[in-house]
Tab-separated table of C-alpha atoms and ligand atoms in Angstrom:
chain	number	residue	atom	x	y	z
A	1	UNK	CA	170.669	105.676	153.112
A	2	UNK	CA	167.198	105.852	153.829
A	3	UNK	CA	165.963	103.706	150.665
A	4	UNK	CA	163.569	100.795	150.758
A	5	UNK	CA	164.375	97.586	148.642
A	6	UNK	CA	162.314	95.024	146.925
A	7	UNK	CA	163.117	91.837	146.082
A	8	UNK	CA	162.579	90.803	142.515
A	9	UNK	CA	163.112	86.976	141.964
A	10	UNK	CA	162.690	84.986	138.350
A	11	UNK	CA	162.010	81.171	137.888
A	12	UNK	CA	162.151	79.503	134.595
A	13	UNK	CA	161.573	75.918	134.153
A	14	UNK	CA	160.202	73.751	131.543
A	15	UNK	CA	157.597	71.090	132.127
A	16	UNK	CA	157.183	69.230	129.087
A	17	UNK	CA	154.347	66.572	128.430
A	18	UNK	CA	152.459	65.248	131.391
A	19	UNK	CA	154.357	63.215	134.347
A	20	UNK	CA	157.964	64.594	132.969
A	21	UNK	CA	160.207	65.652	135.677
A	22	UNK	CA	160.685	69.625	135.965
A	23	UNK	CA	163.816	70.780	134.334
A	24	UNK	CA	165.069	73.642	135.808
A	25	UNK	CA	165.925	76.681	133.164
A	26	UNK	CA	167.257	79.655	134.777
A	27	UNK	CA	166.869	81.773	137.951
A	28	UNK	CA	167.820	85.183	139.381
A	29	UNK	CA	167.896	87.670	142.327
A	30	UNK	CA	167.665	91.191	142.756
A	31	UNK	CA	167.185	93.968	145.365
A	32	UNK	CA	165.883	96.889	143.466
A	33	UNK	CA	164.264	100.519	144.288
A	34	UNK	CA	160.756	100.900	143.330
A	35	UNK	CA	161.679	103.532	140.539
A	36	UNK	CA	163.711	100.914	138.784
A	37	UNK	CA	161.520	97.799	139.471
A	38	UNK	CA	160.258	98.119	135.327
A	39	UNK	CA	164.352	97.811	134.181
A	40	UNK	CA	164.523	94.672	137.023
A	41	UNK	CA	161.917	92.628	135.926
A	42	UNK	CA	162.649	93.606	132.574
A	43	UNK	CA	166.307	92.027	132.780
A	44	UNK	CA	165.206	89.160	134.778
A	45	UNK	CA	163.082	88.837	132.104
A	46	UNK	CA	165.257	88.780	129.102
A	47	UNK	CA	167.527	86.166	131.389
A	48	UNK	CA	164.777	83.690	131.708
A	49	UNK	CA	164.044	84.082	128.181
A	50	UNK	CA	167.073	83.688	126.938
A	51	UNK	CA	168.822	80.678	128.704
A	52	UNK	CA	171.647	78.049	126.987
A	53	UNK	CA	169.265	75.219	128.834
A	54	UNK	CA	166.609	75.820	126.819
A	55	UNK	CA	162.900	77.818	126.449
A	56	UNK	CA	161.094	77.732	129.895
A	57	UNK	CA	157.617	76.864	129.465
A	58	UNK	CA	156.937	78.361	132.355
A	59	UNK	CA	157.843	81.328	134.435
A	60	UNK	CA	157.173	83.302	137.608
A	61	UNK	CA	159.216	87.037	138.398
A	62	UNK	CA	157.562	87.669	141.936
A	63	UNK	CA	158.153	91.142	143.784
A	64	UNK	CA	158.199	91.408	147.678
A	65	UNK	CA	159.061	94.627	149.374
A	66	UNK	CA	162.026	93.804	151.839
A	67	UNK	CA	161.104	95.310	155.792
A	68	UNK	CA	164.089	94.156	157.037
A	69	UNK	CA	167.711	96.725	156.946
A	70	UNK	CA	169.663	96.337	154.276
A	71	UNK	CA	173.584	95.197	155.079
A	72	UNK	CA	176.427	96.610	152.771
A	73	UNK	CA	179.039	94.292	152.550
A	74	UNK	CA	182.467	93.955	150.825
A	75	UNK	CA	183.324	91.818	147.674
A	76	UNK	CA	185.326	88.176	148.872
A	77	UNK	CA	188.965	88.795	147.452
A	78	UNK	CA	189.219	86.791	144.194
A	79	UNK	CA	191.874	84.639	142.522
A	80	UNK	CA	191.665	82.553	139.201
A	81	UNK	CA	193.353	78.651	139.213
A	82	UNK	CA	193.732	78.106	135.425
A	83	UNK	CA	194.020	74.160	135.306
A	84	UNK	CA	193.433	72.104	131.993
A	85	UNK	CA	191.394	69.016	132.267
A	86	UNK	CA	188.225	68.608	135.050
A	87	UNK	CA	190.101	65.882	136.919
A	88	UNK	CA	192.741	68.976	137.840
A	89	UNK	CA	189.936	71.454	138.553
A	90	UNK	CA	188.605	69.036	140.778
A	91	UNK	CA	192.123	68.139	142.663
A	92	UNK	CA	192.586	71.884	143.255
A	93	UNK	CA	188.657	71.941	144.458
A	94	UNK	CA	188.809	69.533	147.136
A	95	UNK	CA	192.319	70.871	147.948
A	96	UNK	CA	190.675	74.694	148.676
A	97	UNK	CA	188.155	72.743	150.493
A	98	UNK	CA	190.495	71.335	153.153
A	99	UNK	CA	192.221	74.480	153.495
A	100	UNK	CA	189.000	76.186	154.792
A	101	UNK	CA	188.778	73.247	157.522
A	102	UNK	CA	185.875	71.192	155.723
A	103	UNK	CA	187.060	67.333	156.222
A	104	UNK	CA	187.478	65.139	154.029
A	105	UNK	CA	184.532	62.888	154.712
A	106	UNK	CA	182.248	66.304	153.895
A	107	UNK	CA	184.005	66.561	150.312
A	108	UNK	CA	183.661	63.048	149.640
A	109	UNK	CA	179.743	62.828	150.747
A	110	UNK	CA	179.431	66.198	148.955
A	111	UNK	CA	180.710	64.718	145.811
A	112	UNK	CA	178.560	61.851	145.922
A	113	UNK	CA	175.584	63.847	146.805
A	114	UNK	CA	176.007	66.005	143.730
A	115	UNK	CA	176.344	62.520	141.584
A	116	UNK	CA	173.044	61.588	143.188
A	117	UNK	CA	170.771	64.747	143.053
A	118	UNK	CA	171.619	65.892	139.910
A	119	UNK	CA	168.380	67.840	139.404
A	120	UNK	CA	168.506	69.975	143.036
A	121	UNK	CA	167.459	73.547	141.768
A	122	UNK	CA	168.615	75.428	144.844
A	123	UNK	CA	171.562	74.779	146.807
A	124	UNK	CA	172.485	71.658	149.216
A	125	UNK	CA	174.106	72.444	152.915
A	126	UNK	CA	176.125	70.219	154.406
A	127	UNK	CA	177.889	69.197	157.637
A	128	UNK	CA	181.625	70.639	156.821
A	129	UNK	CA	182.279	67.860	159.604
A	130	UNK	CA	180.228	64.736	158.879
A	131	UNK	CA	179.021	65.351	155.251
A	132	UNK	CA	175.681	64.306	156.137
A	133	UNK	CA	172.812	66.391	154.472
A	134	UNK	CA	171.647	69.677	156.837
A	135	UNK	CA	168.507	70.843	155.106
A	136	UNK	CA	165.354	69.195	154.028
A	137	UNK	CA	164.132	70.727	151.548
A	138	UNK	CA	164.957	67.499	149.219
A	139	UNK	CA	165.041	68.084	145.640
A	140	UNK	CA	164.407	71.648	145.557
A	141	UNK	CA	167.647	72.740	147.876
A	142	UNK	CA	167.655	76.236	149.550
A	143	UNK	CA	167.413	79.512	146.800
A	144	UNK	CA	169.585	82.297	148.303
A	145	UNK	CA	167.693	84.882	147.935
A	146	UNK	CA	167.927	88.966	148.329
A	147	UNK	CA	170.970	90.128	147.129
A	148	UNK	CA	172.484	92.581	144.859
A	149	UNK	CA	175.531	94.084	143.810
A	150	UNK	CA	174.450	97.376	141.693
A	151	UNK	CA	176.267	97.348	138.214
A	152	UNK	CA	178.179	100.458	138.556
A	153	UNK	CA	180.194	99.713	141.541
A	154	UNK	CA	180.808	96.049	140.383
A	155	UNK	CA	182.154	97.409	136.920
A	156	UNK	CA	184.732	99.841	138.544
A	157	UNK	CA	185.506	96.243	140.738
A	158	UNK	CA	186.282	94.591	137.502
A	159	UNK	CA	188.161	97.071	136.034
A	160	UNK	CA	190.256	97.662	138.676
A	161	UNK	CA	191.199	93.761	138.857
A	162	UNK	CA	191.390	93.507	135.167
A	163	UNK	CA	188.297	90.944	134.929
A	164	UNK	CA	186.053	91.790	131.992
A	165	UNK	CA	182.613	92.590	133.184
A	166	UNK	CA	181.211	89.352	133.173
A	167	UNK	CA	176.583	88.978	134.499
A	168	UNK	CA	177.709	84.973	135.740
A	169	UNK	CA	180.314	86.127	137.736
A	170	UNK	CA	179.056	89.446	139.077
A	171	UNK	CA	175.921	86.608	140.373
A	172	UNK	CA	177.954	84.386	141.421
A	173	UNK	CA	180.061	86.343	143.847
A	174	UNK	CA	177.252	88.214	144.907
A	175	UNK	CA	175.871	84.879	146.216
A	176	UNK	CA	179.125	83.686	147.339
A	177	UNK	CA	179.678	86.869	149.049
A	178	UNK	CA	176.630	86.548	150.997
A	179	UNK	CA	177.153	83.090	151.706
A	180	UNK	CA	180.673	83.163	153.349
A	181	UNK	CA	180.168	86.181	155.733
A	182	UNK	CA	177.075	83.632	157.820
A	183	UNK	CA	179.159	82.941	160.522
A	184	UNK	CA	178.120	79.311	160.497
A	185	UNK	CA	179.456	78.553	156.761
A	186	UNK	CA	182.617	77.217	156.023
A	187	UNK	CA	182.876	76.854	152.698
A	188	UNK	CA	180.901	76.808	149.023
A	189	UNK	CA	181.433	74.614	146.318
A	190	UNK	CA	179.608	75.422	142.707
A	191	UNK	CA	179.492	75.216	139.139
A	192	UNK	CA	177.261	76.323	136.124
A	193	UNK	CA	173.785	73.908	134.996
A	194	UNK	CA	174.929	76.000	131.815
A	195	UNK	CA	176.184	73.544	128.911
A	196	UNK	CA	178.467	76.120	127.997
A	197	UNK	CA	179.982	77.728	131.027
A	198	UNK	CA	182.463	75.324	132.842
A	199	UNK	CA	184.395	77.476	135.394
A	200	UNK	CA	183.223	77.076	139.155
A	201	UNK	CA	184.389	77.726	142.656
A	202	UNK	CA	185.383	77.773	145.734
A	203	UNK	CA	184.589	80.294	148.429
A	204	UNK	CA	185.350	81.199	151.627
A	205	UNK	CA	185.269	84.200	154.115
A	206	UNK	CA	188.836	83.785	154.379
A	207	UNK	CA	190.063	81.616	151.136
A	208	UNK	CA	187.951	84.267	149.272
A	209	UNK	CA	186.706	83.880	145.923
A	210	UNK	CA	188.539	81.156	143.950
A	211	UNK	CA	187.696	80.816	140.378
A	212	UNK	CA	188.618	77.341	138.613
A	213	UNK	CA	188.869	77.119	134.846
A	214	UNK	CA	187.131	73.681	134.702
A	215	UNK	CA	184.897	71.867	136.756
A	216	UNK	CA	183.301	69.758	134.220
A	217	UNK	CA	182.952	68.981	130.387
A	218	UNK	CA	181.403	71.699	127.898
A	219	UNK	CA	177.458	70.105	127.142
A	220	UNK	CA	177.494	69.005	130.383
A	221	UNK	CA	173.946	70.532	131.949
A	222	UNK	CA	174.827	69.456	135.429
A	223	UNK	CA	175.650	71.822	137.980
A	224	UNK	CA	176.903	72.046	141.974
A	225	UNK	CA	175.579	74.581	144.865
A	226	UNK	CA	177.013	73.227	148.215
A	227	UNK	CA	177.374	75.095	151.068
A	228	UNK	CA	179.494	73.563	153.927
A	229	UNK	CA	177.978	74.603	157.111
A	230	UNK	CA	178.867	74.378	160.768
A	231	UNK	CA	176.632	71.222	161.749
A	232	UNK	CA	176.331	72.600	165.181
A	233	UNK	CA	174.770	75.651	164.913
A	234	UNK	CA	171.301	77.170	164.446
A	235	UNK	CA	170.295	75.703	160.921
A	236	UNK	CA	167.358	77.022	160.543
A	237	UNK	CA	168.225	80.690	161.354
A	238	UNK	CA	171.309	80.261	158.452
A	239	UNK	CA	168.498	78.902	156.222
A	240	UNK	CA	166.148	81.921	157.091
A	241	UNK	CA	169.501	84.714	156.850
A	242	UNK	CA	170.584	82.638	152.983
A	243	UNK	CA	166.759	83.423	152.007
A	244	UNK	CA	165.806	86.282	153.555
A	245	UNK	CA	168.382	88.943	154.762
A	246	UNK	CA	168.880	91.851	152.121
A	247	UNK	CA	172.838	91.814	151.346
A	248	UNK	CA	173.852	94.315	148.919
A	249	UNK	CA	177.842	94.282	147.929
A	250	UNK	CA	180.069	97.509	148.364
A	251	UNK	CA	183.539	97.488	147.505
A	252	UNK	CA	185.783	100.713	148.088
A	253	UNK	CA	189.058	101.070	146.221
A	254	UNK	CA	190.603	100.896	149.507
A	255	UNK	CA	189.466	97.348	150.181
B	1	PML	C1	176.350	79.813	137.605
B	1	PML	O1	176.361	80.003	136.401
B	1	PML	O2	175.297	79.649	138.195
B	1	PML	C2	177.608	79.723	138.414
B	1	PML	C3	178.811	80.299	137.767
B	1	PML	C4	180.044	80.097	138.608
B	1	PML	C5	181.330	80.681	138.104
B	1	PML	C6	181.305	82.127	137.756
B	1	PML	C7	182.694	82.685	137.479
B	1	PML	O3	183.411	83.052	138.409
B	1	PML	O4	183.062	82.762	136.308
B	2	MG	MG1	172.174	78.717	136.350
């Protein structure tokens, strides 16, 4: 398909009075043609706007026209683990995590991490071996970035799994999607910064998609994005792949 792709990104935060701390409102990601960059901004828009966190007093939707090829990749199988208090959701979290090979130093230092930087906007990557921190980008984490998965072939995905058509999840395994298929990442851990949303995840290339039910309280605003990574490979090239490589997600009845 000889199409070219830009990426439209949106950033909603809220400032406050002088010398408060950022709070971070809502973001969002999407590869879009330049006859439909008015409906993209437009949604991104209305997202930003319209957030459970609060109203951003501040916002930025920023348009770059992507050079590089885009890659068409398939959905991560998914599976839901319906569990019924957060200390279970978390038991069958750190349970997926060992499967994929992460140890259990990394889920431990992961957990305490997430304790610690509460307020990290983007996501935090971490040695699936040690559990010691592999970016630096501090409190701002890496944003993956340039990804899509275009709404008509994600709602014949749904339907044909039986999940209603859900914008949180369609993002979120977009991301994840992206995520797992970088050779050097073993596994993500995440849940919502939305006070009202508390199912996460687990992902990985081969664990797939797993949905769980509860990773924290309702009201709680504080959410996870780790990414378990290979500590000995080429960091900075996964960093530069999660934020710049245009990913858009294809699945085929077949897969
Ligand atoms: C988010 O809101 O940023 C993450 C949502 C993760 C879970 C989505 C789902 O599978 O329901
Ligand atoms: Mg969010």
């Amino acid at each position: 398909m000889d199409e070219h792709f830009y990426s439209v990104r949106m950033r909603a935060a809220q400032h406050g009075s002088e010398g408060q701390r950022e709070k971070h409102i809502s973001g969002g990601e999407l590869l879009s043609a330049y006859k439909d960059l008015e409906k993209a901004a437009q949604m991104l828009l209305e997202k930003g706007l319209n957030h459970s966190r609060g109203r951003p007093d501040f916002m930025q939707i920023q348009l770059d026209f992507v050079e590089e090829p885009v890659t068409y990749t398939a959905p991560l199988h998914t599976a839901t683990n319906e569990v019924s208090s957060v200390e279970e959701g978390h038991t069958a979290a750190r349970k997926l995590l060992l499967r994929t090979g992460v140890s259990e130093r990394a889920v431990d230092q992961a957990y305490q991490m997430v304790t610690e930087n509460s307020v990290t906007r983007g996501a935090v990557l971490i040695d699936a071996g040690t559990g010691g921190r592999l970016d630096q980008r501090g409190d701002r984490g890496v944003r993956v970035s340039r990804m899509d998965w275009p709404a008509e072939n994600y709602g014949r995905w749904a339907e044909f799994h039986g999940f209603p058509e859900n914008p949180r999840m369609k993002e979120a395994l977009t991301l994840a999607a992206k995520v797992c298929r970088h050779p050097a990442v073993t596994a993500e851990l995440c849940w919502s910064d939305d006070p009202g949303y508390v199912t996460g995840y687990v992902a990985g290339s081969r664990l797939g998609y797993q949905r769980i039910t509860k990773l924290k309280e309702r009201g709680d605003e504080q959410g996870c994005r780790v990414f378990f990574v290979d500590g000995r490979a080429d960091i900075k090239s996964c960093i530069h792949y999660l934020e710049k490589d245009p990913i858009i997600i294809r699945w085929r009845e077949t897969e």
